[in-house]
Amino acid sequence: GNSVTQMEGPVTLSEEAFLTINCTYTATGYPSLFWYVQYPGEGLQLLLKATKADDKGSNKGFEATYRKETTSFHLEKGSVQVSDSAVYFCALSPWKAAGNKLTFGGGTRVLVKP
Amino acid sequence: KAGVTQTPRYLIKTRGQQVTLSCSPISGHRSVSWYQQTPGQGLQFLFEYFSETQRNKGNFPGRFSGRQFSNSRSEMNVSTLELGDSALYLCASSFSSGRATDTQYFGPGTRLTVL
């Protein structure tokens, strides 16, 4: 079956530090890949997505590149802010799937200190 | 455009009771999916409804059920509640063009506590 593995947190950083959250997946073909972010007390917000190999998703300074050869979709941000403190989820949507059925990783809590 | 709304936001029930949660999708969205979020199991897919029909289903017991109305609003029901059903239940909607790249938009969730 499909699965997503992401690094466990918490990840604690100082403001303006570089952030990387690793994500690898297991799935057949070419799934679509997503990063969602969850702020305290809120639902999930889509951060970025990529739908085919070598695609780069980007939003709000965050980037992730779909690497088919390593089945990875690592999230990066060059300079984090306190407001980036949240839980980040990597997810996939199966290739050629009918409808919506996301498989999520376990989430990585990020804490940015001033 | 209003986002996905879920009611109620918080619920407290006792074991053996049943509960119904409601989700109103973004206007124009035809697909509604439900997810359960717990500290132990993380985010798990429950089911998806499209045009009042269940289109996808996760690996949950039959105590978990859902339905969708003609206006795309959806409800999920959990019967004979167990302590382990305590979770944040998230609803997500999408336009559903049929492509796997459809973006799902999540509501704030309903926090269910079973005592």
PDB file of C-alpha atoms in Angstrom:
ATOM      1  CA  GLY A   1       0.000   0.000   0.000  1.00  0.00           C
ATOM      2  CA  ASN A   2       0.892   3.650  -0.094  1.00  0.00           C
ATOM      3  CA  SER A   3       2.856   5.208   2.717  1.00  0.00           C
ATOM      4  CA  VAL A   4       4.613   8.463   3.606  1.00  0.00           C
ATOM      5  CA  THR A   5       7.497   8.755   6.032  1.00  0.00           C
ATOM      6  CA  GLN A   6       8.710  12.056   7.370  1.00  0.00           C
ATOM      7  CA  MET A   7      11.260  12.974   9.963  1.00  0.00           C
ATOM      8  CA  GLU A   8      10.058  13.074  13.522  1.00  0.00           C
ATOM      9  CA  GLY A   9      10.120  16.274  15.455  1.00  0.00           C
ATOM     10  CA  PRO A  10      10.142  18.452  17.198  1.00  0.00           C
ATOM     11  CA  VAL A  11      12.533  20.526  15.175  1.00  0.00           C
ATOM     12  CA  THR A  12      13.666  23.590  17.102  1.00  0.00           C
ATOM     13  CA  LEU A  13      15.302  26.431  15.213  1.00  0.00           C
ATOM     14  CA  SER A  14      16.309  30.014  15.730  1.00  0.00           C
ATOM     15  CA  GLU A  15      14.742  32.729  13.610  1.00  0.00           C
ATOM     16  CA  GLU A  16      16.403  33.119  10.185  1.00  0.00           C
ATOM     17  CA  ALA A  17      17.791  29.570  10.294  1.00  0.00           C
ATOM     18  CA  PHE A  18      17.477  27.133   7.368  1.00  0.00           C
ATOM     19  CA  LEU A  19      14.728  24.539   7.624  1.00  0.00           C
ATOM     20  CA  THR A  20      14.640  21.110   5.998  1.00  0.00           C
ATOM     21  CA  ILE A  21      11.995  18.476   6.658  1.00  0.00           C
ATOM     22  CA  ASN A  22      12.608  15.141   4.970  1.00  0.00           C
ATOM     23  CA  CYS A  23       9.767  13.225   3.342  1.00  0.00           C
ATOM     24  CA  THR A  24       9.920   9.941   1.438  1.00  0.00           C
ATOM     25  CA  TYR A  25       7.062   7.942   0.010  1.00  0.00           C
ATOM     26  CA  THR A  26       6.109   4.477  -1.181  1.00  0.00           C
ATOM     27  CA  ALA A  27       3.583   4.303  -3.994  1.00  0.00           C
ATOM     28  CA  THR A  28       3.220   2.970  -7.503  1.00  0.00           C
ATOM     29  CA  GLY A  29       3.627   5.169 -10.539  1.00  0.00           C
ATOM     30  CA  TYR A  30       3.554   8.916 -10.157  1.00  0.00           C
ATOM     31  CA  PRO A  31       1.482  10.051  -7.187  1.00  0.00           C
ATOM     32  CA  SER A  32       0.802  13.709  -6.563  1.00  0.00           C
ATOM     33  CA  LEU A  33       2.671  15.062  -3.555  1.00  0.00           C
ATOM     34  CA  PHE A  34       1.646  17.733  -1.079  1.00  0.00           C
ATOM     35  CA  TRP A  35       2.850  19.627   1.954  1.00  0.00           C
ATOM     36  CA  TYR A  36       0.191  20.805   4.387  1.00  0.00           C
ATOM     37  CA  VAL A  37       0.716  22.970   7.467  1.00  0.00           C
ATOM     38  CA  GLN A  38      -1.358  22.963  10.642  1.00  0.00           C
ATOM     39  CA  TYR A  39      -1.196  25.926  12.999  1.00  0.00           C
ATOM     40  CA  PRO A  40      -2.320  25.462  16.616  1.00  0.00           C
ATOM     41  CA  GLY A  41      -6.057  24.978  16.919  1.00  0.00           C
ATOM     42  CA  GLU A  42      -6.638  25.063  13.180  1.00  0.00           C
ATOM     43  CA  GLY A  43      -7.238  22.675  10.308  1.00  0.00           C
ATOM     44  CA  LEU A  44      -4.775  21.897   7.557  1.00  0.00           C
ATOM     45  CA  GLN A  45      -3.700  24.438   4.962  1.00  0.00           C
ATOM     46  CA  LEU A  46      -2.127  23.479   1.676  1.00  0.00           C
ATOM     47  CA  LEU A  47       1.404  24.824   1.551  1.00  0.00           C
ATOM     48  CA  LEU A  48       2.532  23.522  -1.839  1.00  0.00           C
ATOM     49  CA  LYS A  49       2.167  20.618  -4.222  1.00  0.00           C
ATOM     50  CA  ALA A  50       3.833  18.856  -7.139  1.00  0.00           C
ATOM     51  CA  THR A  51       2.143  16.560  -9.607  1.00  0.00           C
ATOM     52  CA  LYS A  52       4.958  15.091 -11.677  1.00  0.00           C
ATOM     53  CA  ALA A  53       8.597  14.152 -11.397  1.00  0.00           C
ATOM     54  CA  ASP A  54      11.058  17.063 -11.122  1.00  0.00           C
ATOM     55  CA  ASP A  55       8.245  19.534 -10.439  1.00  0.00           C
ATOM     56  CA  LYS A  56       9.104  22.129  -7.824  1.00  0.00           C
ATOM     57  CA  GLY A  57       6.322  23.427  -5.629  1.00  0.00           C
ATOM     58  CA  SER A  58       6.826  26.747  -3.875  1.00  0.00           C
ATOM     59  CA  ASN A  59       4.855  29.077  -1.642  1.00  0.00           C
ATOM     60  CA  LYS A  60       5.623  31.631   1.090  1.00  0.00           C
ATOM     61  CA  GLY A  61       9.352  30.960   0.811  1.00  0.00           C
ATOM     62  CA  PHE A  62       8.940  27.199   1.126  1.00  0.00           C
ATOM     63  CA  GLU A  63      10.060  24.867  -1.642  1.00  0.00           C
ATOM     64  CA  ALA A  64       9.947  21.141  -2.353  1.00  0.00           C
ATOM     65  CA  THR A  65      11.058  19.174  -5.417  1.00  0.00           C
ATOM     66  CA  TYR A  66       9.460  15.912  -6.530  1.00  0.00           C
ATOM     67  CA  ARG A  67      12.314  13.413  -6.848  1.00  0.00           C
ATOM     68  CA  LYS A  68      11.107  10.207  -8.456  1.00  0.00           C
ATOM     69  CA  GLU A  69      14.503   8.520  -8.332  1.00  0.00           C
ATOM     70  CA  THR A  70      14.714   8.873  -4.553  1.00  0.00           C
ATOM     71  CA  THR A  71      10.928   8.873  -3.947  1.00  0.00           C
ATOM     72  CA  SER A  72      11.332  12.051  -1.927  1.00  0.00           C
ATOM     73  CA  PHE A  73       9.686  15.433  -1.510  1.00  0.00           C
ATOM     74  CA  HIS A  74      11.757  17.295   1.064  1.00  0.00           C
ATOM     75  CA  LEU A  75      10.512  20.663   2.318  1.00  0.00           C
ATOM     76  CA  GLU A  76      12.944  23.585   2.632  1.00  0.00           C
ATOM     77  CA  LYS A  77      12.870  27.207   3.660  1.00  0.00           C
ATOM     78  CA  GLY A  78      15.911  29.424   3.639  1.00  0.00           C
ATOM     79  CA  SER A  79      15.063  31.722   6.542  1.00  0.00           C
ATOM     80  CA  VAL A  80      12.340  30.795   9.005  1.00  0.00           C
ATOM     81  CA  GLN A  81      10.282  33.158  11.121  1.00  0.00           C
ATOM     82  CA  VAL A  82       8.560  32.666  14.456  1.00  0.00           C
ATOM     83  CA  SER A  83       5.260  32.586  12.552  1.00  0.00           C
ATOM     84  CA  ASP A  84       6.422  29.392  10.778  1.00  0.00           C
ATOM     85  CA  SER A  85       6.020  27.463  14.026  1.00  0.00           C
ATOM     86  CA  ALA A  86       3.493  24.760  13.196  1.00  0.00           C
ATOM     87  CA  VAL A  87       3.120  21.084  12.351  1.00  0.00           C
ATOM     88  CA  TYR A  88       3.993  20.158   8.768  1.00  0.00           C
ATOM     89  CA  PHE A  89       2.505  17.150   6.992  1.00  0.00           C
ATOM     90  CA  CYS A  90       3.714  15.490   3.817  1.00  0.00           C
ATOM     91  CA  ALA A  91       0.985  13.684   1.875  1.00  0.00           C
ATOM     92  CA  LEU A  92       0.380  11.829  -1.360  1.00  0.00           C
ATOM     93  CA  SER A  93      -2.570  11.267  -3.641  1.00  0.00           C
ATOM     94  CA  PRO A  94      -2.367   7.987  -5.572  1.00  0.00           C
ATOM     95  CA  TRP A  95      -1.526   7.885  -9.252  1.00  0.00           C
ATOM     96  CA  LYS A  96      -4.534   7.597 -11.538  1.00  0.00           C
ATOM     97  CA  ALA A  97      -6.844   7.485  -8.557  1.00  0.00           C
ATOM     98  CA  ALA A  98     -10.539   8.163  -8.892  1.00  0.00           C
ATOM     99  CA  GLY A  99     -11.413  10.783  -6.361  1.00  0.00           C
ATOM    100  CA  ASN A 100      -9.596  12.056  -3.309  1.00  0.00           C
ATOM    101  CA  LYS A 101      -7.795   9.912  -0.765  1.00  0.00           C
ATOM    102  CA  LEU A 102      -4.724  11.436   0.819  1.00  0.00           C
ATOM    103  CA  THR A 103      -2.140   9.375   2.686  1.00  0.00           C
ATOM    104  CA  PHE A 104      -0.294  11.477   5.264  1.00  0.00           C
ATOM    105  CA  GLY A 105       3.016  11.231   7.012  1.00  0.00           C
ATOM    106  CA  GLY A 106       3.151  11.455  10.780  1.00  0.00           C
ATOM    107  CA  GLY A 107       3.774  15.190  10.851  1.00  0.00           C
ATOM    108  CA  THR A 108       6.795  17.202  11.970  1.00  0.00           C
ATOM    109  CA  ARG A 109       6.411  19.845  14.636  1.00  0.00           C
ATOM    110  CA  VAL A 110       8.589  22.902  14.032  1.00  0.00           C
ATOM    111  CA  LEU A 111       9.287  25.465  16.732  1.00  0.00           C
ATOM    112  CA  VAL A 112      11.048  28.679  15.765  1.00  0.00           C
ATOM    113  CA  LYS A 113      12.470  30.726  18.610  1.00  0.00           C
ATOM    114  CA  PRO A 114      13.178  34.472  18.380  1.00  0.00           C
TER     115      PRO A 114
ATOM    116  CA  LYS B   1     -15.591  32.834  -0.728  1.00  0.00           C
ATOM    117  CA  ALA B   2     -16.328  31.143   2.583  1.00  0.00           C
ATOM    118  CA  GLY B   3     -14.134  28.225   3.571  1.00  0.00           C
ATOM    119  CA  VAL B   4     -15.076  24.773   4.740  1.00  0.00           C
ATOM    120  CA  THR B   5     -17.167  24.923   7.893  1.00  0.00           C
ATOM    121  CA  GLN B   6     -17.633  22.169  10.438  1.00  0.00           C
ATOM    122  CA  THR B   7     -20.133  21.956  13.257  1.00  0.00           C
ATOM    123  CA  PRO B   8     -19.961  21.581  16.111  1.00  0.00           C
ATOM    124  CA  ARG B   9     -16.391  22.520  16.898  1.00  0.00           C
ATOM    125  CA  TYR B  10     -16.316  20.563  20.156  1.00  0.00           C
ATOM    126  CA  LEU B  11     -18.281  17.581  21.418  1.00  0.00           C
ATOM    127  CA  ILE B  12     -18.189  15.516  24.556  1.00  0.00           C
ATOM    128  CA  LYS B  13     -19.930  12.150  24.533  1.00  0.00           C
ATOM    129  CA  THR B  14     -19.895   9.005  26.644  1.00  0.00           C
ATOM    130  CA  ARG B  15     -19.104   5.473  25.568  1.00  0.00           C
ATOM    131  CA  GLY B  16     -21.917   3.737  23.739  1.00  0.00           C
ATOM    132  CA  GLN B  17     -23.532   6.918  22.479  1.00  0.00           C
ATOM    133  CA  GLN B  18     -23.648   7.968  18.869  1.00  0.00           C
ATOM    134  CA  VAL B  19     -22.636  11.261  17.310  1.00  0.00           C
ATOM    135  CA  THR B  20     -23.221  13.158  14.074  1.00  0.00           C
ATOM    136  CA  LEU B  21     -20.779  15.692  12.698  1.00  0.00           C
ATOM    137  CA  SER B  22     -21.552  18.134   9.908  1.00  0.00           C
ATOM    138  CA  CYS B  23     -19.461  19.637   7.138  1.00  0.00           C
ATOM    139  CA  SER B  24     -20.353  22.373   4.656  1.00  0.00           C
ATOM    140  CA  PRO B  25     -17.952  22.495   1.708  1.00  0.00           C
ATOM    141  CA  ILE B  26     -16.754  25.516  -0.192  1.00  0.00           C
ATOM    142  CA  SER B  27     -19.424  26.701  -2.592  1.00  0.00           C
ATOM    143  CA  GLY B  28     -19.142  24.827  -5.876  1.00  0.00           C
ATOM    144  CA  HIS B  29     -17.126  21.969  -4.442  1.00  0.00           C
ATOM    145  CA  ARG B  30     -18.639  18.564  -5.073  1.00  0.00           C
ATOM    146  CA  SER B  31     -16.304  16.261  -3.179  1.00  0.00           C
ATOM    147  CA  VAL B  32     -16.177  15.979   0.607  1.00  0.00           C
ATOM    148  CA  SER B  33     -13.658  13.801   2.420  1.00  0.00           C
ATOM    149  CA  TRP B  34     -13.351  12.986   6.103  1.00  0.00           C
ATOM    150  CA  TYR B  35     -10.190  12.324   8.088  1.00  0.00           C
ATOM    151  CA  GLN B  36      -9.522  11.307  11.673  1.00  0.00           C
ATOM    152  CA  GLN B  37      -6.534  12.833  13.466  1.00  0.00           C
ATOM    153  CA  THR B  38      -5.189  11.291  16.666  1.00  0.00           C
ATOM    154  CA  PRO B  39      -1.813  11.583  18.416  1.00  0.00           C
ATOM    155  CA  GLY B  40      -1.196   7.858  18.053  1.00  0.00           C
ATOM    156  CA  GLN B  41      -2.380   7.122  14.519  1.00  0.00           C
ATOM    157  CA  GLY B  42      -1.918  10.524  12.925  1.00  0.00           C
ATOM    158  CA  LEU B  43      -4.150  11.535  10.041  1.00  0.00           C
ATOM    159  CA  GLN B  44      -6.194   8.724   8.573  1.00  0.00           C
ATOM    160  CA  PHE B  45      -8.660   8.801   5.693  1.00  0.00           C
ATOM    161  CA  LEU B  46     -12.213   7.783   6.578  1.00  0.00           C
ATOM    162  CA  PHE B  47     -14.236   8.196   3.374  1.00  0.00           C
ATOM    163  CA  GLU B  48     -15.043  10.490   0.476  1.00  0.00           C
ATOM    164  CA  TYR B  49     -18.400  11.451  -0.956  1.00  0.00           C
ATOM    165  CA  PHE B  50     -19.083  12.794  -4.409  1.00  0.00           C
ATOM    166  CA  SER B  51     -22.516  13.457  -5.885  1.00  0.00           C
ATOM    167  CA  GLU B  52     -24.173  11.882  -2.847  1.00  0.00           C
ATOM    168  CA  THR B  53     -22.271   8.614  -3.369  1.00  0.00           C
ATOM    169  CA  GLN B  54     -19.387   7.187  -1.392  1.00  0.00           C
ATOM    170  CA  ARG B  55     -16.482   7.150  -3.832  1.00  0.00           C
ATOM    171  CA  ASN B  56     -13.601   6.060  -1.587  1.00  0.00           C
ATOM    172  CA  LYS B  57     -13.404   4.374   1.767  1.00  0.00           C
ATOM    173  CA  GLY B  58     -10.641   3.952   4.327  1.00  0.00           C
ATOM    174  CA  ASN B  59     -10.060   1.115   6.766  1.00  0.00           C
ATOM    175  CA  PHE B  60     -12.473   1.962   9.531  1.00  0.00           C
ATOM    176  CA  PRO B  61     -15.163  -0.238  11.085  1.00  0.00           C
ATOM    177  CA  GLY B  62     -18.773   0.003  10.027  1.00  0.00           C
ATOM    178  CA  ARG B  63     -19.571   2.114  13.075  1.00  0.00           C
ATOM    179  CA  PHE B  64     -18.264   5.010  11.012  1.00  0.00           C
ATOM    180  CA  SER B  65     -20.626   6.082   8.274  1.00  0.00           C
ATOM    181  CA  GLY B  66     -21.389   9.139   6.262  1.00  0.00           C
ATOM    182  CA  ARG B  67     -23.656  10.672   3.723  1.00  0.00           C
ATOM    183  CA  GLN B  68     -23.812  13.610   1.387  1.00  0.00           C
ATOM    184  CA  PHE B  69     -26.779  15.732   0.504  1.00  0.00           C
ATOM    185  CA  SER B  70     -27.757  17.244  -2.828  1.00  0.00           C
ATOM    186  CA  ASN B  71     -26.218  20.593  -1.811  1.00  0.00           C
ATOM    187  CA  SER B  72     -22.892  18.759  -1.184  1.00  0.00           C
ATOM    188  CA  ARG B  73     -23.092  19.178   2.573  1.00  0.00           C
ATOM    189  CA  SER B  74     -21.948  16.047   4.346  1.00  0.00           C
ATOM    190  CA  GLU B  75     -22.463  14.378   7.674  1.00  0.00           C
ATOM    191  CA  MET B  76     -20.545  11.610   9.349  1.00  0.00           C
ATOM    192  CA  ASN B  77     -21.944   9.426  12.065  1.00  0.00           C
ATOM    193  CA  VAL B  78     -20.181   7.308  14.623  1.00  0.00           C
ATOM    194  CA  SER B  79     -22.306   4.803  16.477  1.00  0.00           C
ATOM    195  CA  THR B  80     -21.529   2.988  19.721  1.00  0.00           C
ATOM    196  CA  LEU B  81     -18.712   5.321  20.615  1.00  0.00           C
ATOM    197  CA  GLU B  82     -15.498   3.938  22.082  1.00  0.00           C
ATOM    198  CA  LEU B  83     -12.809   5.750  24.043  1.00  0.00           C
ATOM    199  CA  GLY B  84     -10.476   5.364  21.065  1.00  0.00           C
ATOM    200  CA  ASP B  85     -12.803   7.430  18.895  1.00  0.00           C
ATOM    201  CA  SER B  86     -11.656  10.567  20.698  1.00  0.00           C
ATOM    202  CA  ALA B  87     -10.014  12.579  17.944  1.00  0.00           C
ATOM    203  CA  LEU B  88     -10.080  15.640  15.763  1.00  0.00           C
ATOM    204  CA  TYR B  89     -12.303  14.935  12.771  1.00  0.00           C
ATOM    205  CA  LEU B  90     -11.382  16.945   9.720  1.00  0.00           C
ATOM    206  CA  CYS B  91     -13.473  17.533   6.671  1.00  0.00           C
ATOM    207  CA  ALA B  92     -11.992  18.544   3.335  1.00  0.00           C
ATOM    208  CA  SER B  93     -13.667  19.654   0.130  1.00  0.00           C
ATOM    209  CA  SER B  94     -12.509  19.890  -3.451  1.00  0.00           C
ATOM    210  CA  PHE B  95     -14.036  20.782  -6.777  1.00  0.00           C
ATOM    211  CA  SER B  96     -13.153  17.302  -8.046  1.00  0.00           C
ATOM    212  CA  SER B  97     -12.459  17.597 -11.718  1.00  0.00           C
ATOM    213  CA  GLY B  98     -11.553  13.904 -11.584  1.00  0.00           C
ATOM    214  CA  ARG B  99      -7.811  14.525 -11.581  1.00  0.00           C
ATOM    215  CA  ALA B 100      -5.603  13.304  -8.787  1.00  0.00           C
ATOM    216  CA  THR B 101      -4.173  16.810  -8.544  1.00  0.00           C
ATOM    217  CA  ASP B 102      -7.342  18.272  -7.081  1.00  0.00           C
ATOM    218  CA  THR B 103      -6.504  20.385  -4.077  1.00  0.00           C
ATOM    219  CA  GLN B 104      -8.390  19.563  -0.903  1.00  0.00           C
ATOM    220  CA  TYR B 105      -9.315  22.429   1.409  1.00  0.00           C
ATOM    221  CA  PHE B 106      -9.706  21.549   5.050  1.00  0.00           C
ATOM    222  CA  GLY B 107     -12.069  22.813   7.684  1.00  0.00           C
ATOM    223  CA  PRO B 108     -11.043  23.608  11.278  1.00  0.00           C
ATOM    224  CA  GLY B 109     -12.226  20.233  12.528  1.00  0.00           C
ATOM    225  CA  THR B 110     -14.538  18.910  15.211  1.00  0.00           C
ATOM    226  CA  ARG B 111     -12.862  17.860  18.445  1.00  0.00           C
ATOM    227  CA  LEU B 112     -14.676  14.784  19.795  1.00  0.00           C
ATOM    228  CA  THR B 113     -13.987  13.603  23.320  1.00  0.00           C
ATOM    229  CA  VAL B 114     -15.419  10.270  24.449  1.00  0.00           C
ATOM    230  CA  LEU B 115     -15.600   9.726  28.206  1.00  0.00           C
TER     231      LEU B 115
END
